Coordinates of C-alpha atoms in Angstrom, one line a residue:
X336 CA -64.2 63.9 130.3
X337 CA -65.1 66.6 128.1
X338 CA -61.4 66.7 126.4
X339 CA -61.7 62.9 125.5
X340 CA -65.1 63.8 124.0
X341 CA -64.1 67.0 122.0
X342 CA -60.9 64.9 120.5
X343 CA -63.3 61.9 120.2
X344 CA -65.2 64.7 117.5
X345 CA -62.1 65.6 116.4
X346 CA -61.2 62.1 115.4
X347 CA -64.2 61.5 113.6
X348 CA -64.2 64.5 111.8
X349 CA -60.7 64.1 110.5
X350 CA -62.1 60.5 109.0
X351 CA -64.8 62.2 107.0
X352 CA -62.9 64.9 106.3
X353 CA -60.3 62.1 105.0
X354 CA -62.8 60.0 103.3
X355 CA -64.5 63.0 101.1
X356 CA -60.6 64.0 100.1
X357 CA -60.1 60.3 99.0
X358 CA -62.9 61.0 96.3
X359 CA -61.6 64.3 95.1
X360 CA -59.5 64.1 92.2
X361 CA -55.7 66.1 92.3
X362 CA -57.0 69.2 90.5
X363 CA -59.8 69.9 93.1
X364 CA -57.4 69.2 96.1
X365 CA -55.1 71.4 94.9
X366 CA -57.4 73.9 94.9
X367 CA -59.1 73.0 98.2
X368 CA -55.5 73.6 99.9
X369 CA -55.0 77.0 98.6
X370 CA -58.0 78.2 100.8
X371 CA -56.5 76.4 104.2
X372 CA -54.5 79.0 106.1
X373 CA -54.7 77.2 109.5
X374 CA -51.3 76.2 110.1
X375 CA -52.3 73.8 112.7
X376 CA -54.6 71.9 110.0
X377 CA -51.4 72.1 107.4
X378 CA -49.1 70.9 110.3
X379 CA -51.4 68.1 110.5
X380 CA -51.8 67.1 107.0
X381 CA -48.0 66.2 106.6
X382 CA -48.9 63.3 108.7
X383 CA -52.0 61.9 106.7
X384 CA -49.9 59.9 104.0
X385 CA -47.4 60.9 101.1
X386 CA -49.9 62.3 98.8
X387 CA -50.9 64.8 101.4
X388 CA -47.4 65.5 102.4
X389 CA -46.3 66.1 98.5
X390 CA -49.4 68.7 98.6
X391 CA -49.0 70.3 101.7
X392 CA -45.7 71.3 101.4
X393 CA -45.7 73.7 98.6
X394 CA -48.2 75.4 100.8
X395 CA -46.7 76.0 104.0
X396 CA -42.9 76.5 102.4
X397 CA -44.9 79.8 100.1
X398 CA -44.6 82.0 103.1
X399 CA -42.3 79.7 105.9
X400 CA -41.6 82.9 107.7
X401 CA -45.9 83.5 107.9
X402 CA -46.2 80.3 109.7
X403 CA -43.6 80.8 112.6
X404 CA -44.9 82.0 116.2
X405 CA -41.3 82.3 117.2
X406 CA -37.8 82.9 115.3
X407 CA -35.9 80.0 114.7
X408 CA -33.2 79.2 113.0
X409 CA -34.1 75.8 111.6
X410 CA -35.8 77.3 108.1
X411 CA -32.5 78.8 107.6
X412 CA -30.4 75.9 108.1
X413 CA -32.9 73.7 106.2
X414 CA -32.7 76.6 103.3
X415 CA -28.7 76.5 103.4
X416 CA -28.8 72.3 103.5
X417 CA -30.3 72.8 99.8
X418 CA -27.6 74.6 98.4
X419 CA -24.7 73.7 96.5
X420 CA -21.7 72.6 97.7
X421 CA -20.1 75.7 96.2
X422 CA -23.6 78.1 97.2
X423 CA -22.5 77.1 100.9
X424 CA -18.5 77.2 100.3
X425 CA -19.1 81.1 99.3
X426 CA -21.5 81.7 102.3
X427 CA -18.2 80.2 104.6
X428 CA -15.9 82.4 102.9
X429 CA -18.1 85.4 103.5
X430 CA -17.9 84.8 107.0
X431 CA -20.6 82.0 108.5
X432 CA -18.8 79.9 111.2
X433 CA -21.2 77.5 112.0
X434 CA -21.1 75.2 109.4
X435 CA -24.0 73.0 108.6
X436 CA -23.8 69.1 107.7
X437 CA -25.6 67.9 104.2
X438 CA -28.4 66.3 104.4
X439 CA -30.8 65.1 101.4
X440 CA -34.1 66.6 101.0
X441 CA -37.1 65.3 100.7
X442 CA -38.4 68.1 98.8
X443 CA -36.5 71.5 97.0
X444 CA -37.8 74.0 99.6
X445 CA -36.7 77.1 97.9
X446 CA -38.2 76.5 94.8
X447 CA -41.3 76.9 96.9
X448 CA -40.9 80.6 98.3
X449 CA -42.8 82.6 96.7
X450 CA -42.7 86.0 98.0
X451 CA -39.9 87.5 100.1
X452 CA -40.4 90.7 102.2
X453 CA -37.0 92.2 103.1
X454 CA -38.2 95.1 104.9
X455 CA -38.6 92.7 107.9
X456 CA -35.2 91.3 107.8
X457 CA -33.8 95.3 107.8
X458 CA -36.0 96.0 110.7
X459 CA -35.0 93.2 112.5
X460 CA -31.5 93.8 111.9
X461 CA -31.6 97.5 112.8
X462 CA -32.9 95.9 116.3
X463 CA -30.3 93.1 116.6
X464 CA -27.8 96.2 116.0
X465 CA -29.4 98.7 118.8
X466 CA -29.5 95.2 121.5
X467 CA -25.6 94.7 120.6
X468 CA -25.2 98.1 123.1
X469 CA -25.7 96.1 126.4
X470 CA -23.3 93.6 125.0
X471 CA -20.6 96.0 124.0
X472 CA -17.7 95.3 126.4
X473 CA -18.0 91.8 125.2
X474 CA -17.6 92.7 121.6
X475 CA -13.8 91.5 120.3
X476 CA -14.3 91.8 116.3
X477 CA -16.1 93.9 113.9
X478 CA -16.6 93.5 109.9
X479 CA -18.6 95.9 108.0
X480 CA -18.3 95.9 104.5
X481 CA -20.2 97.1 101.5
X482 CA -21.7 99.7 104.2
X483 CA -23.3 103.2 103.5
X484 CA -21.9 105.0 106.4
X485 CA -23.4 108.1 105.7
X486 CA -24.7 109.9 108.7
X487 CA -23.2 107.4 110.7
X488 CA -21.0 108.0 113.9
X489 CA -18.6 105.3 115.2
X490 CA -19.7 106.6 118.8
X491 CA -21.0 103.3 118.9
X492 CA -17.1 101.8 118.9
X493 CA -16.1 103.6 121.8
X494 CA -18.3 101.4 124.0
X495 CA -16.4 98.4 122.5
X496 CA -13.6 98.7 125.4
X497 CA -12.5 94.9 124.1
X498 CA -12.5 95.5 120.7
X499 CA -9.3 94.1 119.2
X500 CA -10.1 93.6 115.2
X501 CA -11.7 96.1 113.2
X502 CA -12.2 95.8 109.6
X503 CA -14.0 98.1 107.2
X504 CA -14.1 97.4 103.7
X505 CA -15.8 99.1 100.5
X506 CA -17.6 101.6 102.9
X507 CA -18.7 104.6 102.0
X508 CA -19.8 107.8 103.0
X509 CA -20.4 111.5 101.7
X510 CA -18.5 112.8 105.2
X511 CA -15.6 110.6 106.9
X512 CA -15.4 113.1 110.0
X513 CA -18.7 112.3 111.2
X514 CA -18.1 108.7 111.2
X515 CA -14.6 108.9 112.4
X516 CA -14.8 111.8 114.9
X517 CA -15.4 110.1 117.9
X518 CA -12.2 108.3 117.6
X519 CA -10.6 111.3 118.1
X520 CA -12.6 112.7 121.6
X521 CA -12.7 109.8 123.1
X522 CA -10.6 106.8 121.9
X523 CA -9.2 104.1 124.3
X524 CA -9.3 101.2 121.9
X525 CA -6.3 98.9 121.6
X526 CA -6.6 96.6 118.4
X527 CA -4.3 93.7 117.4
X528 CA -6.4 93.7 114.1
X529 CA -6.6 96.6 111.4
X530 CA -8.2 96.7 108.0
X531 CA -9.0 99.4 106.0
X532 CA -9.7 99.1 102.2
X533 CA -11.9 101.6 100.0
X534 CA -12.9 103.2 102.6
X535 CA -13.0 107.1 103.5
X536 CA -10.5 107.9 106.7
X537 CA -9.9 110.9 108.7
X538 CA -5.8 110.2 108.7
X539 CA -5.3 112.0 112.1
X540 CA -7.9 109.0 113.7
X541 CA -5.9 106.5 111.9
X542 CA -2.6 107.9 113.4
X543 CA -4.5 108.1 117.1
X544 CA -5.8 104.1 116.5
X545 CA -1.8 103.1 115.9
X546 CA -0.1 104.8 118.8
X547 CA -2.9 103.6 120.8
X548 CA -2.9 100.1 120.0
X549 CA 1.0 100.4 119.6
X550 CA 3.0 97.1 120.3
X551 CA -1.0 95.1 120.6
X552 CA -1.3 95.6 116.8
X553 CA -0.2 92.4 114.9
X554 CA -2.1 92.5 111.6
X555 CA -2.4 95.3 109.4
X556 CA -3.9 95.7 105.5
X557 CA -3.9 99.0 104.2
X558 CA -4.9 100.0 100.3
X559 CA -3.8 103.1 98.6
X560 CA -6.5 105.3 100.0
X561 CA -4.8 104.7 103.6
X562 CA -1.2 105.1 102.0
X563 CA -1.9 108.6 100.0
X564 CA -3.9 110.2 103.2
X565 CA -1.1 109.4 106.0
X566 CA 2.6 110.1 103.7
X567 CA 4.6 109.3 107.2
X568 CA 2.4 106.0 107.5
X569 CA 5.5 103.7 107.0
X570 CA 7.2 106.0 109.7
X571 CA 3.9 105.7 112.5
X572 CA 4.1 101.5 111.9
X573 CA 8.1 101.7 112.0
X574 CA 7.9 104.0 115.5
X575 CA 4.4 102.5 117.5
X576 CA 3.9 98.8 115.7
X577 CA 6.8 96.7 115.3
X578 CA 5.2 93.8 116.5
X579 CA 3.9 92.6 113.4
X580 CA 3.4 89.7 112.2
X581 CA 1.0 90.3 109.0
X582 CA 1.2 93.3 107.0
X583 CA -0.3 93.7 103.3
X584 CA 0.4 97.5 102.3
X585 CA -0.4 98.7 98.7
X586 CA 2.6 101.0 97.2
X587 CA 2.3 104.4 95.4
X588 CA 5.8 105.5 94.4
X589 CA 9.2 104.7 94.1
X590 CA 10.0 106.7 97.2
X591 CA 7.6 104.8 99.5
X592 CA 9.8 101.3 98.0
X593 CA 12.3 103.0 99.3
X594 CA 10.9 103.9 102.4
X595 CA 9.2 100.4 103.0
X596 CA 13.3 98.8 101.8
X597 CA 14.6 100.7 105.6
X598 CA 11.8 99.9 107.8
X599 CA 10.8 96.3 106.7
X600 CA 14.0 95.3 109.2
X601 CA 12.3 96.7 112.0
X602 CA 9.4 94.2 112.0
X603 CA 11.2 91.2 113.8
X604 CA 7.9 89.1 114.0
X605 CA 6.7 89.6 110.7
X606 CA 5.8 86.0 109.1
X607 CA 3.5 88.1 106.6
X608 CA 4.2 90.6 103.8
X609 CA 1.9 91.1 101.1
X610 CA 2.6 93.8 98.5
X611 CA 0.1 94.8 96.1
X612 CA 0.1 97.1 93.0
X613 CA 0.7 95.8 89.8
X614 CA 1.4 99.1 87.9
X615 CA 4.6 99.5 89.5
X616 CA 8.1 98.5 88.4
X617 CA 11.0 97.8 90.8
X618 CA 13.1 97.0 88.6
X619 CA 16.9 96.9 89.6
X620 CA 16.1 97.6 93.2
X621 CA 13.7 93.9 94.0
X622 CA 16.7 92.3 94.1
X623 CA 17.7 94.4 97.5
X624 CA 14.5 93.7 99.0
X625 CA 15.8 90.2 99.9
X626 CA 18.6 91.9 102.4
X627 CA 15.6 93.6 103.9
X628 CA 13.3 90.8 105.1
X629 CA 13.4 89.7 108.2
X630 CA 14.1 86.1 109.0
X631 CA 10.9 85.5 110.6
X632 CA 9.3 86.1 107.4
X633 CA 7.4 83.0 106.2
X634 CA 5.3 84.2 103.2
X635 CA 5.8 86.6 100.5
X636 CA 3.4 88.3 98.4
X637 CA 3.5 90.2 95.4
X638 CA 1.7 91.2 92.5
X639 CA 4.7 93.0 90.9
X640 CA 6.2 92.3 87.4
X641 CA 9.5 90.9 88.0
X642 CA 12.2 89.1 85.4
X643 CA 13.5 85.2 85.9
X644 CA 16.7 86.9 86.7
X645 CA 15.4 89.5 89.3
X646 CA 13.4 87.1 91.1
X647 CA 17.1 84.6 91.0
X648 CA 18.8 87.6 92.3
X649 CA 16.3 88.3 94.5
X650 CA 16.1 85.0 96.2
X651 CA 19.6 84.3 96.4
X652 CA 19.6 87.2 98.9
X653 CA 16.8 86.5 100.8
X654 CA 17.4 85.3 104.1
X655 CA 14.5 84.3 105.4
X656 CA 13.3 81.2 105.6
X657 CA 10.4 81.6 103.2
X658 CA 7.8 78.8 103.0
X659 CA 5.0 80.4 100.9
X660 CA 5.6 82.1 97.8
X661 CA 3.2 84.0 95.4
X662 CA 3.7 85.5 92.4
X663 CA 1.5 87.3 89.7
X664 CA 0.7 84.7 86.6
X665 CA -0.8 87.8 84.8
X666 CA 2.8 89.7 84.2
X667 CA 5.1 87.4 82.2
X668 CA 5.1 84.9 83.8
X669 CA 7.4 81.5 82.5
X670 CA 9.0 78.5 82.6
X671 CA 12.0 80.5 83.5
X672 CA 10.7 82.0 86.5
X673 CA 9.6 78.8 87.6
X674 CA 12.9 76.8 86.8
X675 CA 14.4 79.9 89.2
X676 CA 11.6 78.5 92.3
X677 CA 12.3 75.0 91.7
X678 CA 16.0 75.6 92.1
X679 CA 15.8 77.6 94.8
X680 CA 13.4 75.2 96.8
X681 CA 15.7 72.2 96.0
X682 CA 19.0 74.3 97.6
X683 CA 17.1 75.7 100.8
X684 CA 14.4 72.8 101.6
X685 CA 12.1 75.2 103.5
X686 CA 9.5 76.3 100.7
X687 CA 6.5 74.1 100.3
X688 CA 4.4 76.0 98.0
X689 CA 4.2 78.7 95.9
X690 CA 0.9 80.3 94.6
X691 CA -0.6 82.7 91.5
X692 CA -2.7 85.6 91.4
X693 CA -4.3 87.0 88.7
X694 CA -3.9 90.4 88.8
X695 CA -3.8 93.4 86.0
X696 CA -5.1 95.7 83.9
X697 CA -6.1 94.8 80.7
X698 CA -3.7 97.7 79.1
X699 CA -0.6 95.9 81.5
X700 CA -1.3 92.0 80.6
X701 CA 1.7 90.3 79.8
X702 CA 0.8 86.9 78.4
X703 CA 3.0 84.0 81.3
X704 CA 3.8 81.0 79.0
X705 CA 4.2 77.7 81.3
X706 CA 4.5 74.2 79.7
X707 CA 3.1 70.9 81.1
X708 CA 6.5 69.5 81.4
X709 CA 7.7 71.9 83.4
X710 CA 5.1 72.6 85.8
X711 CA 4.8 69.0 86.7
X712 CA 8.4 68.7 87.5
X713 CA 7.8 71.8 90.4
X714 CA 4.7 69.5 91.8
X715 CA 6.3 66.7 92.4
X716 CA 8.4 68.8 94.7
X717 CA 6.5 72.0 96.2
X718 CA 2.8 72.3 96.0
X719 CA 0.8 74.8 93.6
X720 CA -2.1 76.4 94.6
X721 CA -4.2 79.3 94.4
X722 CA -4.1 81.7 97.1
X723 CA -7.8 82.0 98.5
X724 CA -7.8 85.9 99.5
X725 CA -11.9 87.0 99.1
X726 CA -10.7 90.4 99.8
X727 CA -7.9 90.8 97.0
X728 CA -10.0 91.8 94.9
X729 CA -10.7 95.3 96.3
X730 CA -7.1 96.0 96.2

């Protein structure tokens, strides 16, 4: 009985309170608003009419995160379904799987926000990091990238007995050992997955990690850093890792293209190979390369500067059954060259596309001179696209 009579007074004052804000012109409810800070009065006001609503809103979207009891992830999702189709493209190719349908909005929530306090979200963070320890053996894959790993030990990995990707790009820190010692006293980890690009290594943990994960390791991207510390790298992959399938490897010297010319045969299952620097020359010896790759190769890679008749020579000796070709547009590249692709596409039937990077220095720009003619006589028989490789760009 008492209920009914305290909502009964409830009720009654909500119809005055309605009835003097129906005499109140929009300046002086605007202000009124600003002084309400119960969130169960706000809450309620959505429901009055529109006009209400289209005031109330502002208000409560200010500070959403102020308003919230619990965490949910609803005021983020609402957030993401007013961006862009290309603001939530980038946040996909940055790494968010769950992918969140469109849906109109009444009103532009983030124009709303008007203060942000990070401090929280690194707090919270730091405690969603030290909860992942009780979850460790169920930990596959780790990212980090654009880290500040100073004072920071990868004891932490050791716990991660399943961990079978580990990628670690554009770290930093003032002392690799301390992140990397660990590795080296205790490491049983057996990883299918390897990246490292600008980042400090210890190269005798790097060696460990290989012969560890040995014949388990099928992708591999190493960058120059990786390349310059470990000189018998090539040899380490060629002895403990020939089971793979992707490898993107950034050359230093003429020596290591020789090098990488012997061992390439060894990798049987390789449907990847990816070669990057753009300040080296081949020259003569591409053309060889094409004896080298195995016929399990499916795509090729390179960001190399390389003649029409080079790349003729070289694809006339390739064996494999390539299916994906790209090329640097940024060195020369012509009608010639693509004359060359269309040929060769047209005599072996297995390439569907081939794709351009973009890659050099402003001091080693060649200008690539394509006509229209031309490059719609290759689409109407392999496809042309650009390769979509977010990390490329640290190479």
């Amino acid at each position: 009985m008492a209920k009914k009579v305290l909502a009964a007074a409830k009720c009654q004052h909500c119809i005055k309170f309605l009835n003097m804000f129906s005499k109140l012109t929009e300046d002086c409810f605007d202000e009124i608003i600003q002084y309400i800070n119960d969130k169960n009065t706000l809450y309620s006001f959505l429901l009055v009419n529109r006009l209400f609503c289209r005031k109330v809103t502002p208000k409560l979207w200010s500070e959403p995160f102020a308003f919230l009891e619990h965490s949910s992830p609803v005021l983020i999702r609402t957030y993401i379904s007013c961006f862009s189709d290309k603001e939530r493209d980038s946040l996909y190719n940055y790494g968010l799987k769950i992918k969140i349908k469109y849906k109109p909005s009444l009103f532009s929530y983030p124009s709303f926000l008007n203060e942000f306090d990070f401090w929280p979200l690194k707090t919270s963070t730091e405690e969603w990091v030290d909860s992942l320890s009780s979850q460790a053996h169920s930990i596959v894959s780790i990212r980090l990238e654009d880290t500040d790993l100073t004072d920071v030990s990868s004891k932490g990995l050791m716990m991660c007995s399943n961990l079978k990707t580990l990628e670690l790009l554009d770290c930093r820190t003032n002392d690799p050992n301390i992140f990397w010692e660990p590795f080296v006293l205790n490491s049983k980890i057996r990883l299918s997955k390897l990246t490292l690009v600008r980042v400090p290594i210890n190269p005798k943990v790097i060696e460990i990690i290989l012969k560890d994960s040995c014949m388990d390791l099928e992708e591999i991207t190493f960058d120059k850093i990786v390349v310059e510390s470990i000189p018998e790298i090539l040899n380490i992959l060629k002895s403990y890792c020939t089971n793979i399938t992707y490898l993107k490897i950034f050359i230093i010297k003429y020596y290591f293209t020789q090098k990488l010319f012997k061992i390439i045969p060894s990798f049987t299952k390789l449907k990847s190979l990816i070669i990057r620097n753009s300040r080296l020359s081949f020259g003569n010896q591409f053309d060889k390369l094409g004896f080298c790759l195995p016929k399990s190769l499916r795509l090729f890679d390179m960001d190399l500067e390389i003649s029409a008749f080079t790349l003729k020579r070289f694809l006339l000796n390739c064996s494999s059954p390539l299916e994906r070709l790209i090329l640097n547009y940024s060195v020369g590249f012509t009608n010639e060259h693509l004359e060359v692709i269309l040929k060769y596409a047209k005599a072996k039937r297995n390439l569907k596309s081939i794709g351009f990077t973009y890659r050099s220095l402003p001091e080693l720009f060649i200008p690539s001179f394509i006509s229209e003619a031309t490059e719609a006589k290759v689409k109407k028989f392999i496809e042309i696209y650009d390769p979509d490789d977010q990390d490329d760009c640290l190479f």
